Amino acid sequence: LGYVARVDTATLQIVDTCTGGFQPEQMALFGGKLYVANSGGYRVPDYDRTVSVIDLATFRVVRTIDVAPNLQYMAVDKHRGLIYVSSRGDYADVGSAIHVIDSHTDEVVRTIDLPCSAMTLQGDSLYVISRSLTWQADDEALAKYVIYDLRREEIVTLGFITDGTDADITVPYGLAVNPEN
């Protein structure tokens, strides 16, 4: 099992740990809780499929949410209390998607059927590098640079890179958005 460590930033010492799922990936803070995406990526083909919910006051897991296999990225919509978590699937039968957790109930409330190899949230827009994550080499593996509107719950564009530089990107691995522009 993996764990999350609480670190005193003044001394840089670990002051507490909390055991959660297998191979914790990204984390998200909201409403006094820490959400941890567990991938279990080293346990192929038995990936973890859970998000551990840690109460920050007690630093203990208070809930485990079953989501989908091989979780990775997380983003918080602070206005609506929604946690977006990406699943890489199993690279064969179960595809990649984005799942939405309601932080008020700590339950998955919907799935966005959009392959996701990276994502970040800015304002009401979820920016996604969308690539098929199966091992087959076909046109579906080509990256799309998606903006998903959180208010309307729909894709706004399949290509937010508009200057042609996307043609020079072979395999995109990360994504960041400048909040200023």
mmCIF file with all atom_site columns, C-alpha atoms in Angstrom:
data_model
loop_
_atom_site.group_PDB
_atom_site.id
_atom_site.type_symbol
_atom_site.label_atom_id
_atom_site.label_alt_id
_atom_site.label_comp_id
_atom_site.label_asym_id
_atom_site.label_entity_id
_atom_site.label_seq_id
_atom_site.pdbx_PDB_ins_code
_atom_site.Cartn_x
_atom_site.Cartn_y
_atom_site.Cartn_z
_atom_site.occupancy
_atom_site.B_iso_or_equiv
_atom_site.pdbx_formal_charge
_atom_site.auth_seq_id
_atom_site.auth_comp_id
_atom_site.auth_asym_id
_atom_site.auth_atom_id
_atom_site.pdbx_PDB_model_num
ATOM 1   C CA . LEU A 1 1   ? 0.000   0.000  0.000   1.00 0.00 ? 1   LEU A CA 1
ATOM 2   C CA . GLY A 1 2   ? 1.030   3.578  -0.575  1.00 0.00 ? 2   GLY A CA 1
ATOM 3   C CA . TYR A 1 3   ? 0.876   6.441  1.855   1.00 0.00 ? 3   TYR A CA 1
ATOM 4   C CA . VAL A 1 4   ? 0.626   10.210 2.030   1.00 0.00 ? 4   VAL A CA 1
ATOM 5   C CA . ALA A 1 5   ? 3.009   12.065 4.325   1.00 0.00 ? 5   ALA A CA 1
ATOM 6   C CA . ARG A 1 6   ? 2.277   15.259 6.250   1.00 0.00 ? 6   ARG A CA 1
ATOM 7   C CA . VAL A 1 7   ? 5.415   17.422 6.319   1.00 0.00 ? 7   VAL A CA 1
ATOM 8   C CA . ASP A 1 8   ? 6.189   20.310 8.676   1.00 0.00 ? 8   ASP A CA 1
ATOM 9   C CA . THR A 1 9   ? 7.327   22.971 6.215   1.00 0.00 ? 9   THR A CA 1
ATOM 10  C CA . ALA A 1 10  ? 9.452   24.748 8.850   1.00 0.00 ? 10  ALA A CA 1
ATOM 11  C CA . THR A 1 11  ? 11.541  21.670 9.680   1.00 0.00 ? 11  THR A CA 1
ATOM 12  C CA . LEU A 1 12  ? 10.899  19.576 6.549   1.00 0.00 ? 12  LEU A CA 1
ATOM 13  C CA . GLN A 1 13  ? 10.253  16.615 8.855   1.00 0.00 ? 13  GLN A CA 1
ATOM 14  C CA . ILE A 1 14  ? 7.490   14.062 8.309   1.00 0.00 ? 14  ILE A CA 1
ATOM 15  C CA . VAL A 1 15  ? 5.056   14.516 11.195  1.00 0.00 ? 15  VAL A CA 1
ATOM 16  C CA . ASP A 1 16  ? 2.371   12.000 10.173  1.00 0.00 ? 16  ASP A CA 1
ATOM 17  C CA . THR A 1 17  ? 1.520   9.469  7.488   1.00 0.00 ? 17  THR A CA 1
ATOM 18  C CA . CYS A 1 18  ? -1.736  8.050  6.214   1.00 0.00 ? 18  CYS A CA 1
ATOM 19  C CA . THR A 1 19  ? -1.925  4.717  4.405   1.00 0.00 ? 19  THR A CA 1
ATOM 20  C CA . GLY A 1 20  ? -4.253  4.701  1.405   1.00 0.00 ? 20  GLY A CA 1
ATOM 21  C CA . GLY A 1 21  ? -4.437  2.820  -1.866  1.00 0.00 ? 21  GLY A CA 1
ATOM 22  C CA . PHE A 1 22  ? -1.738  1.402  -4.104  1.00 0.00 ? 22  PHE A CA 1
ATOM 23  C CA . GLN A 1 23  ? 0.635   3.843  -5.819  1.00 0.00 ? 23  GLN A CA 1
ATOM 24  C CA . PRO A 1 24  ? -0.873  7.243  -4.986  1.00 0.00 ? 24  PRO A CA 1
ATOM 25  C CA . GLU A 1 25  ? -0.675  9.667  -7.896  1.00 0.00 ? 25  GLU A CA 1
ATOM 26  C CA . GLN A 1 26  ? -2.101  13.199 -7.801  1.00 0.00 ? 26  GLN A CA 1
ATOM 27  C CA . MET A 1 27  ? -3.971  14.798 -4.917  1.00 0.00 ? 27  MET A CA 1
ATOM 28  C CA . ALA A 1 28  ? -6.642  17.489 -4.586  1.00 0.00 ? 28  ALA A CA 1
ATOM 29  C CA . LEU A 1 29  ? -7.682  19.562 -1.543  1.00 0.00 ? 29  LEU A CA 1
ATOM 30  C CA . PHE A 1 30  ? -11.244 20.669 -0.938  1.00 0.00 ? 30  PHE A CA 1
ATOM 31  C CA . GLY A 1 31  ? -13.581 21.147 1.994   1.00 0.00 ? 31  GLY A CA 1
ATOM 32  C CA . GLY A 1 32  ? -11.177 19.976 4.689   1.00 0.00 ? 32  GLY A CA 1
ATOM 33  C CA . LYS A 1 33  ? -10.461 16.778 2.789   1.00 0.00 ? 33  LYS A CA 1
ATOM 34  C CA . LEU A 1 34  ? -7.563  15.504 0.723   1.00 0.00 ? 34  LEU A CA 1
ATOM 35  C CA . TYR A 1 35  ? -8.525  13.373 -2.280  1.00 0.00 ? 35  TYR A CA 1
ATOM 36  C CA . VAL A 1 36  ? -5.840  10.944 -3.471  1.00 0.00 ? 36  VAL A CA 1
ATOM 37  C CA . ALA A 1 37  ? -5.962  9.190  -6.856  1.00 0.00 ? 37  ALA A CA 1
ATOM 38  C CA . ASN A 1 38  ? -4.562  5.662  -6.524  1.00 0.00 ? 38  ASN A CA 1
ATOM 39  C CA . SER A 1 39  ? -3.332  4.002  -9.719  1.00 0.00 ? 39  SER A CA 1
ATOM 40  C CA . GLY A 1 40  ? -1.794  0.718  -8.608  1.00 0.00 ? 40  GLY A CA 1
ATOM 41  C CA . GLY A 1 41  ? 0.164   1.044  -11.841 1.00 0.00 ? 41  GLY A CA 1
ATOM 42  C CA . TYR A 1 42  ? 2.855   -1.374 -10.718 1.00 0.00 ? 42  TYR A CA 1
ATOM 43  C CA . ARG A 1 43  ? 0.257   -4.080 -10.055 1.00 0.00 ? 43  ARG A CA 1
ATOM 44  C CA . VAL A 1 44  ? -0.610  -4.750 -13.725 1.00 0.00 ? 44  VAL A CA 1
ATOM 45  C CA . PRO A 1 45  ? -3.197  -6.084 -14.516 1.00 0.00 ? 45  PRO A CA 1
ATOM 46  C CA . ASP A 1 46  ? -4.724  -5.557 -11.041 1.00 0.00 ? 46  ASP A CA 1
ATOM 47  C CA . TYR A 1 47  ? -4.759  -1.771 -11.045 1.00 0.00 ? 47  TYR A CA 1
ATOM 48  C CA . ASP A 1 48  ? -6.132  0.140  -8.067  1.00 0.00 ? 48  ASP A CA 1
ATOM 49  C CA . ARG A 1 49  ? -9.386  1.908  -8.907  1.00 0.00 ? 49  ARG A CA 1
ATOM 50  C CA . THR A 1 50  ? -9.945  4.050  -5.833  1.00 0.00 ? 50  THR A CA 1
ATOM 51  C CA . VAL A 1 51  ? -9.751  7.593  -4.548  1.00 0.00 ? 51  VAL A CA 1
ATOM 52  C CA . SER A 1 52  ? -8.817  7.774  -0.872  1.00 0.00 ? 52  SER A CA 1
ATOM 53  C CA . VAL A 1 53  ? -10.552 10.572 1.034   1.00 0.00 ? 53  VAL A CA 1
ATOM 54  C CA . ILE A 1 54  ? -8.437  11.800 3.945   1.00 0.00 ? 54  ILE A CA 1
ATOM 55  C CA . ASP A 1 55  ? -9.881  14.049 6.652   1.00 0.00 ? 55  ASP A CA 1
ATOM 56  C CA . LEU A 1 56  ? -7.283  16.778 7.174   1.00 0.00 ? 56  LEU A CA 1
ATOM 57  C CA . ALA A 1 57  ? -8.135  17.254 10.866  1.00 0.00 ? 57  ALA A CA 1
ATOM 58  C CA . THR A 1 58  ? -7.446  13.611 11.778  1.00 0.00 ? 58  THR A CA 1
ATOM 59  C CA . PHE A 1 59  ? -5.211  12.757 8.801   1.00 0.00 ? 59  PHE A CA 1
ATOM 60  C CA . ARG A 1 60  ? -6.990  9.426  8.402   1.00 0.00 ? 60  ARG A CA 1
ATOM 61  C CA . VAL A 1 61  ? -8.881  7.862  5.493   1.00 0.00 ? 61  VAL A CA 1
ATOM 62  C CA . VAL A 1 62  ? -12.595 8.464  6.060   1.00 0.00 ? 62  VAL A CA 1
ATOM 63  C CA . ARG A 1 63  ? -13.822 7.033  2.764   1.00 0.00 ? 63  ARG A CA 1
ATOM 64  C CA . THR A 1 64  ? -12.624 5.050  -0.226  1.00 0.00 ? 64  THR A CA 1
ATOM 65  C CA . ILE A 1 65  ? -14.405 5.804  -3.501  1.00 0.00 ? 65  ILE A CA 1
ATOM 66  C CA . ASP A 1 66  ? -14.482 3.159  -6.239  1.00 0.00 ? 66  ASP A CA 1
ATOM 67  C CA . VAL A 1 67  ? -13.948 5.049  -9.504  1.00 0.00 ? 67  VAL A CA 1
ATOM 68  C CA . ALA A 1 68  ? -12.156 3.258  -12.372 1.00 0.00 ? 68  ALA A CA 1
ATOM 69  C CA . PRO A 1 69  ? -8.817  1.528  -12.973 1.00 0.00 ? 69  PRO A CA 1
ATOM 70  C CA . ASN A 1 70  ? -5.459  3.271  -12.989 1.00 0.00 ? 70  ASN A CA 1
ATOM 71  C CA . LEU A 1 71  ? -6.317  6.791  -11.751 1.00 0.00 ? 71  LEU A CA 1
ATOM 72  C CA . GLN A 1 72  ? -3.908  9.659  -12.257 1.00 0.00 ? 72  GLN A CA 1
ATOM 73  C CA . TYR A 1 73  ? -4.761  13.377 -12.644 1.00 0.00 ? 73  TYR A CA 1
ATOM 74  C CA . MET A 1 74  ? -7.047  15.394 -10.377 1.00 0.00 ? 74  MET A CA 1
ATOM 75  C CA . ALA A 1 75  ? -8.551  18.871 -10.611 1.00 0.00 ? 75  ALA A CA 1
ATOM 76  C CA . VAL A 1 76  ? -10.971 20.720 -8.309  1.00 0.00 ? 76  VAL A CA 1
ATOM 77  C CA . ASP A 1 77  ? -13.892 22.878 -9.415  1.00 0.00 ? 77  ASP A CA 1
ATOM 78  C CA . LYS A 1 78  ? -14.070 24.939 -6.209  1.00 0.00 ? 78  LYS A CA 1
ATOM 79  C CA . HIS A 1 79  ? -17.256 26.756 -7.262  1.00 0.00 ? 79  HIS A CA 1
ATOM 80  C CA . ARG A 1 80  ? -19.276 23.557 -7.569  1.00 0.00 ? 80  ARG A CA 1
ATOM 81  C CA . GLY A 1 81  ? -17.367 21.266 -5.191  1.00 0.00 ? 81  GLY A CA 1
ATOM 82  C CA . LEU A 1 82  ? -16.577 18.776 -7.937  1.00 0.00 ? 82  LEU A CA 1
ATOM 83  C CA . ILE A 1 83  ? -13.387 16.734 -8.178  1.00 0.00 ? 83  ILE A CA 1
ATOM 84  C CA . TYR A 1 84  ? -12.320 15.641 -11.673 1.00 0.00 ? 84  TYR A CA 1
ATOM 85  C CA . VAL A 1 85  ? -10.132 12.522 -11.796 1.00 0.00 ? 85  VAL A CA 1
ATOM 86  C CA . SER A 1 86  ? -8.690  10.866 -14.889 1.00 0.00 ? 86  SER A CA 1
ATOM 87  C CA . SER A 1 87  ? -8.487  7.137  -15.391 1.00 0.00 ? 87  SER A CA 1
ATOM 88  C CA . ARG A 1 88  ? -5.954  5.652  -17.788 1.00 0.00 ? 88  ARG A CA 1
ATOM 89  C CA . GLY A 1 89  ? -7.978  2.434  -17.949 1.00 0.00 ? 89  GLY A CA 1
ATOM 90  C CA . ASP A 1 90  ? -6.181  -0.878 -18.462 1.00 0.00 ? 90  ASP A CA 1
ATOM 91  C CA . TYR A 1 91  ? -4.688  -0.079 -21.917 1.00 0.00 ? 91  TYR A CA 1
ATOM 92  C CA . ALA A 1 92  ? -6.747  -2.883 -23.474 1.00 0.00 ? 92  ALA A CA 1
ATOM 93  C CA . ASP A 1 93  ? -10.408 -3.445 -22.602 1.00 0.00 ? 93  ASP A CA 1
ATOM 94  C CA . VAL A 1 94  ? -11.184 -0.474 -20.338 1.00 0.00 ? 94  VAL A CA 1
ATOM 95  C CA . GLY A 1 95  ? -10.570 2.901  -21.930 1.00 0.00 ? 95  GLY A CA 1
ATOM 96  C CA . SER A 1 96  ? -9.382  6.159  -20.471 1.00 0.00 ? 96  SER A CA 1
ATOM 97  C CA . ALA A 1 97  ? -12.010 8.644  -19.227 1.00 0.00 ? 97  ALA A CA 1
ATOM 98  C CA . ILE A 1 98  ? -12.588 11.482 -16.778 1.00 0.00 ? 98  ILE A CA 1
ATOM 99  C CA . HIS A 1 99  ? -14.787 10.868 -13.747 1.00 0.00 ? 99  HIS A CA 1
ATOM 100 C CA . VAL A 1 100 ? -16.531 13.485 -11.619 1.00 0.00 ? 100 VAL A CA 1
ATOM 101 C CA . ILE A 1 101 ? -16.799 13.139 -7.835  1.00 0.00 ? 101 ILE A CA 1
ATOM 102 C CA . ASP A 1 102 ? -19.218 15.318 -5.841  1.00 0.00 ? 102 ASP A CA 1
ATOM 103 C CA . SER A 1 103 ? -17.293 16.393 -2.727  1.00 0.00 ? 103 SER A CA 1
ATOM 104 C CA . HIS A 1 104 ? -20.532 16.827 -0.775  1.00 0.00 ? 104 HIS A CA 1
ATOM 105 C CA . THR A 1 105 ? -21.441 13.130 -1.096  1.00 0.00 ? 105 THR A CA 1
ATOM 106 C CA . ASP A 1 106 ? -18.021 11.701 -2.040  1.00 0.00 ? 106 ASP A CA 1
ATOM 107 C CA . GLU A 1 107 ? -19.631 9.718  -4.856  1.00 0.00 ? 107 GLU A CA 1
ATOM 108 C CA . VAL A 1 108 ? -18.967 9.532  -8.598  1.00 0.00 ? 108 VAL A CA 1
ATOM 109 C CA . VAL A 1 109 ? -21.781 11.504 -10.219 1.00 0.00 ? 109 VAL A CA 1
ATOM 110 C CA . ARG A 1 110 ? -20.837 11.177 -13.890 1.00 0.00 ? 110 ARG A CA 1
ATOM 111 C CA . THR A 1 111 ? -18.236 10.069 -16.381 1.00 0.00 ? 111 THR A CA 1
ATOM 112 C CA . ILE A 1 112 ? -16.958 12.161 -19.262 1.00 0.00 ? 112 ILE A CA 1
ATOM 113 C CA . ASP A 1 113 ? -16.187 9.759  -22.087 1.00 0.00 ? 113 ASP A CA 1
ATOM 114 C CA . LEU A 1 114 ? -13.014 11.529 -23.145 1.00 0.00 ? 114 LEU A CA 1
ATOM 115 C CA . PRO A 1 115 ? -9.612  9.814  -23.183 1.00 0.00 ? 115 PRO A CA 1
ATOM 116 C CA . CYS A 1 116 ? -7.231  11.777 -20.991 1.00 0.00 ? 116 CYS A CA 1
ATOM 117 C CA . SER A 1 117 ? -3.456  11.633 -20.867 1.00 0.00 ? 117 SER A CA 1
ATOM 118 C CA . ALA A 1 118 ? -3.119  14.995 -19.054 1.00 0.00 ? 118 ALA A CA 1
ATOM 119 C CA . MET A 1 119 ? -5.468  17.685 -17.747 1.00 0.00 ? 119 MET A CA 1
ATOM 120 C CA . THR A 1 120 ? -5.584  20.933 -15.817 1.00 0.00 ? 120 THR A CA 1
ATOM 121 C CA . LEU A 1 121 ? -8.400  23.214 -14.751 1.00 0.00 ? 121 LEU A CA 1
ATOM 122 C CA . GLN A 1 122 ? -8.559  26.990 -15.131 1.00 0.00 ? 122 GLN A CA 1
ATOM 123 C CA . GLY A 1 123 ? -11.759 28.890 -14.375 1.00 0.00 ? 123 GLY A CA 1
ATOM 124 C CA . ASP A 1 124 ? -14.683 27.013 -15.912 1.00 0.00 ? 124 ASP A CA 1
ATOM 125 C CA . SER A 1 125 ? -12.490 25.222 -18.451 1.00 0.00 ? 125 SER A CA 1
ATOM 126 C CA . LEU A 1 126 ? -10.906 21.804 -18.155 1.00 0.00 ? 126 LEU A CA 1
ATOM 127 C CA . TYR A 1 127 ? -7.955  21.611 -20.566 1.00 0.00 ? 127 TYR A CA 1
ATOM 128 C CA . VAL A 1 128 ? -7.273  18.029 -21.674 1.00 0.00 ? 128 VAL A CA 1
ATOM 129 C CA . ILE A 1 129 ? -4.702  16.295 -23.811 1.00 0.00 ? 129 ILE A CA 1
ATOM 130 C CA . SER A 1 130 ? -6.933  13.609 -25.216 1.00 0.00 ? 130 SER A CA 1
ATOM 131 C CA . ARG A 1 131 ? -5.213  10.538 -26.634 1.00 0.00 ? 131 ARG A CA 1
ATOM 132 C CA . SER A 1 132 ? -6.269  6.951  -26.934 1.00 0.00 ? 132 SER A CA 1
ATOM 133 C CA . LEU A 1 133 ? -4.237  5.077  -24.357 1.00 0.00 ? 133 LEU A CA 1
ATOM 134 C CA . THR A 1 134 ? -4.559  1.612  -25.876 1.00 0.00 ? 134 THR A CA 1
ATOM 135 C CA . TRP A 1 135 ? -1.515  -0.086 -27.306 1.00 0.00 ? 135 TRP A CA 1
ATOM 136 C CA . GLN A 1 136 ? -2.888  -0.125 -30.868 1.00 0.00 ? 136 GLN A CA 1
ATOM 137 C CA . ALA A 1 137 ? -1.184  2.344  -33.187 1.00 0.00 ? 137 ALA A CA 1
ATOM 138 C CA . ASP A 1 138 ? -3.934  4.014  -35.196 1.00 0.00 ? 138 ASP A CA 1
ATOM 139 C CA . ASP A 1 139 ? -5.379  7.443  -35.914 1.00 0.00 ? 139 ASP A CA 1
ATOM 140 C CA . GLU A 1 140 ? -7.210  7.383  -32.559 1.00 0.00 ? 140 GLU A CA 1
ATOM 141 C CA . ALA A 1 141 ? -3.805  7.685  -30.871 1.00 0.00 ? 141 ALA A CA 1
ATOM 142 C CA . LEU A 1 142 ? -3.326  11.180 -32.299 1.00 0.00 ? 142 LEU A CA 1
ATOM 143 C CA . ALA A 1 143 ? -3.601  13.837 -29.616 1.00 0.00 ? 143 ALA A CA 1
ATOM 144 C CA . LYS A 1 144 ? -6.493  16.248 -29.477 1.00 0.00 ? 144 LYS A CA 1
ATOM 145 C CA . TYR A 1 145 ? -6.166  19.382 -27.362 1.00 0.00 ? 145 TYR A CA 1
ATOM 146 C CA . VAL A 1 146 ? -9.594  19.701 -25.787 1.00 0.00 ? 146 VAL A CA 1
ATOM 147 C CA . ILE A 1 147 ? -11.331 22.384 -23.779 1.00 0.00 ? 147 ILE A CA 1
ATOM 148 C CA . TYR A 1 148 ? -14.272 21.028 -21.785 1.00 0.00 ? 148 TYR A CA 1
ATOM 149 C CA . ASP A 1 149 ? -16.711 23.647 -20.417 1.00 0.00 ? 149 ASP A CA 1
ATOM 150 C CA . LEU A 1 150 ? -17.580 22.730 -16.810 1.00 0.00 ? 150 LEU A CA 1
ATOM 151 C CA . ARG A 1 151 ? -20.746 24.854 -16.684 1.00 0.00 ? 151 ARG A CA 1
ATOM 152 C CA . ARG A 1 152 ? -22.267 23.539 -19.902 1.00 0.00 ? 152 ARG A CA 1
ATOM 153 C CA . GLU A 1 153 ? -20.744 20.061 -19.440 1.00 0.00 ? 153 GLU A CA 1
ATOM 154 C CA . GLU A 1 154 ? -19.631 19.878 -23.052 1.00 0.00 ? 154 GLU A CA 1
ATOM 155 C CA . ILE A 1 155 ? -16.592 19.988 -25.285 1.00 0.00 ? 155 ILE A CA 1
ATOM 156 C CA . VAL A 1 156 ? -15.922 23.493 -26.582 1.00 0.00 ? 156 VAL A CA 1
ATOM 157 C CA . THR A 1 157 ? -13.062 22.634 -28.919 1.00 0.00 ? 157 THR A CA 1
ATOM 158 C CA . LEU A 1 158 ? -10.953 19.665 -29.999 1.00 0.00 ? 158 LEU A CA 1
ATOM 159 C CA . GLY A 1 159 ? -8.017  21.925 -30.822 1.00 0.00 ? 159 GLY A CA 1
ATOM 160 C CA . PHE A 1 160 ? -7.043  24.769 -28.495 1.00 0.00 ? 160 PHE A CA 1
ATOM 161 C CA . ILE A 1 161 ? -3.585  24.951 -30.084 1.00 0.00 ? 161 ILE A CA 1
ATOM 162 C CA . THR A 1 162 ? -4.386  27.081 -33.095 1.00 0.00 ? 162 THR A CA 1
ATOM 163 C CA . ASP A 1 163 ? -1.001  28.224 -34.408 1.00 0.00 ? 163 ASP A CA 1
ATOM 164 C CA . GLY A 1 164 ? -0.013  24.883 -35.975 1.00 0.00 ? 164 GLY A CA 1
ATOM 165 C CA . THR A 1 165 ? 2.637   23.992 -33.395 1.00 0.00 ? 165 THR A CA 1
ATOM 166 C CA . ASP A 1 166 ? 0.638   20.907 -32.387 1.00 0.00 ? 166 ASP A CA 1
ATOM 167 C CA . ALA A 1 167 ? 1.930   19.262 -35.574 1.00 0.00 ? 167 ALA A CA 1
ATOM 168 C CA . ASP A 1 168 ? 5.444   19.354 -34.050 1.00 0.00 ? 168 ASP A CA 1
ATOM 169 C CA . ILE A 1 169 ? 4.411   17.516 -30.874 1.00 0.00 ? 169 ILE A CA 1
ATOM 170 C CA . THR A 1 170 ? 5.096   13.781 -31.130 1.00 0.00 ? 170 THR A CA 1
ATOM 171 C CA . VAL A 1 171 ? 3.895   12.543 -27.728 1.00 0.00 ? 171 VAL A CA 1
ATOM 172 C CA . PRO A 1 172 ? 2.525   15.155 -25.314 1.00 0.00 ? 172 PRO A CA 1
ATOM 173 C CA . TYR A 1 173 ? 3.153   14.303 -21.642 1.00 0.00 ? 173 TYR A CA 1
ATOM 174 C CA . GLY A 1 174 ? 2.111   17.339 -19.637 1.00 0.00 ? 174 GLY A CA 1
ATOM 175 C CA . LEU A 1 175 ? -0.118  20.375 -19.644 1.00 0.00 ? 175 LEU A CA 1
ATOM 176 C CA . ALA A 1 176 ? -0.127  23.703 -17.807 1.00 0.00 ? 176 ALA A CA 1
ATOM 177 C CA . VAL A 1 177 ? -2.196  26.818 -18.291 1.00 0.00 ? 177 VAL A CA 1
ATOM 178 C CA . ASN A 1 178 ? -1.006  30.345 -17.551 1.00 0.00 ? 178 ASN A CA 1
ATOM 179 C CA . PRO A 1 179 ? -3.803  31.783 -15.371 1.00 0.00 ? 179 PRO A CA 1
ATOM 180 C CA . GLU A 1 180 ? -2.976  35.314 -16.553 1.00 0.00 ? 180 GLU A CA 1
ATOM 181 C CA . ASN A 1 181 ? -3.585  34.730 -20.275 1.00 0.00 ? 181 ASN A CA 1
#
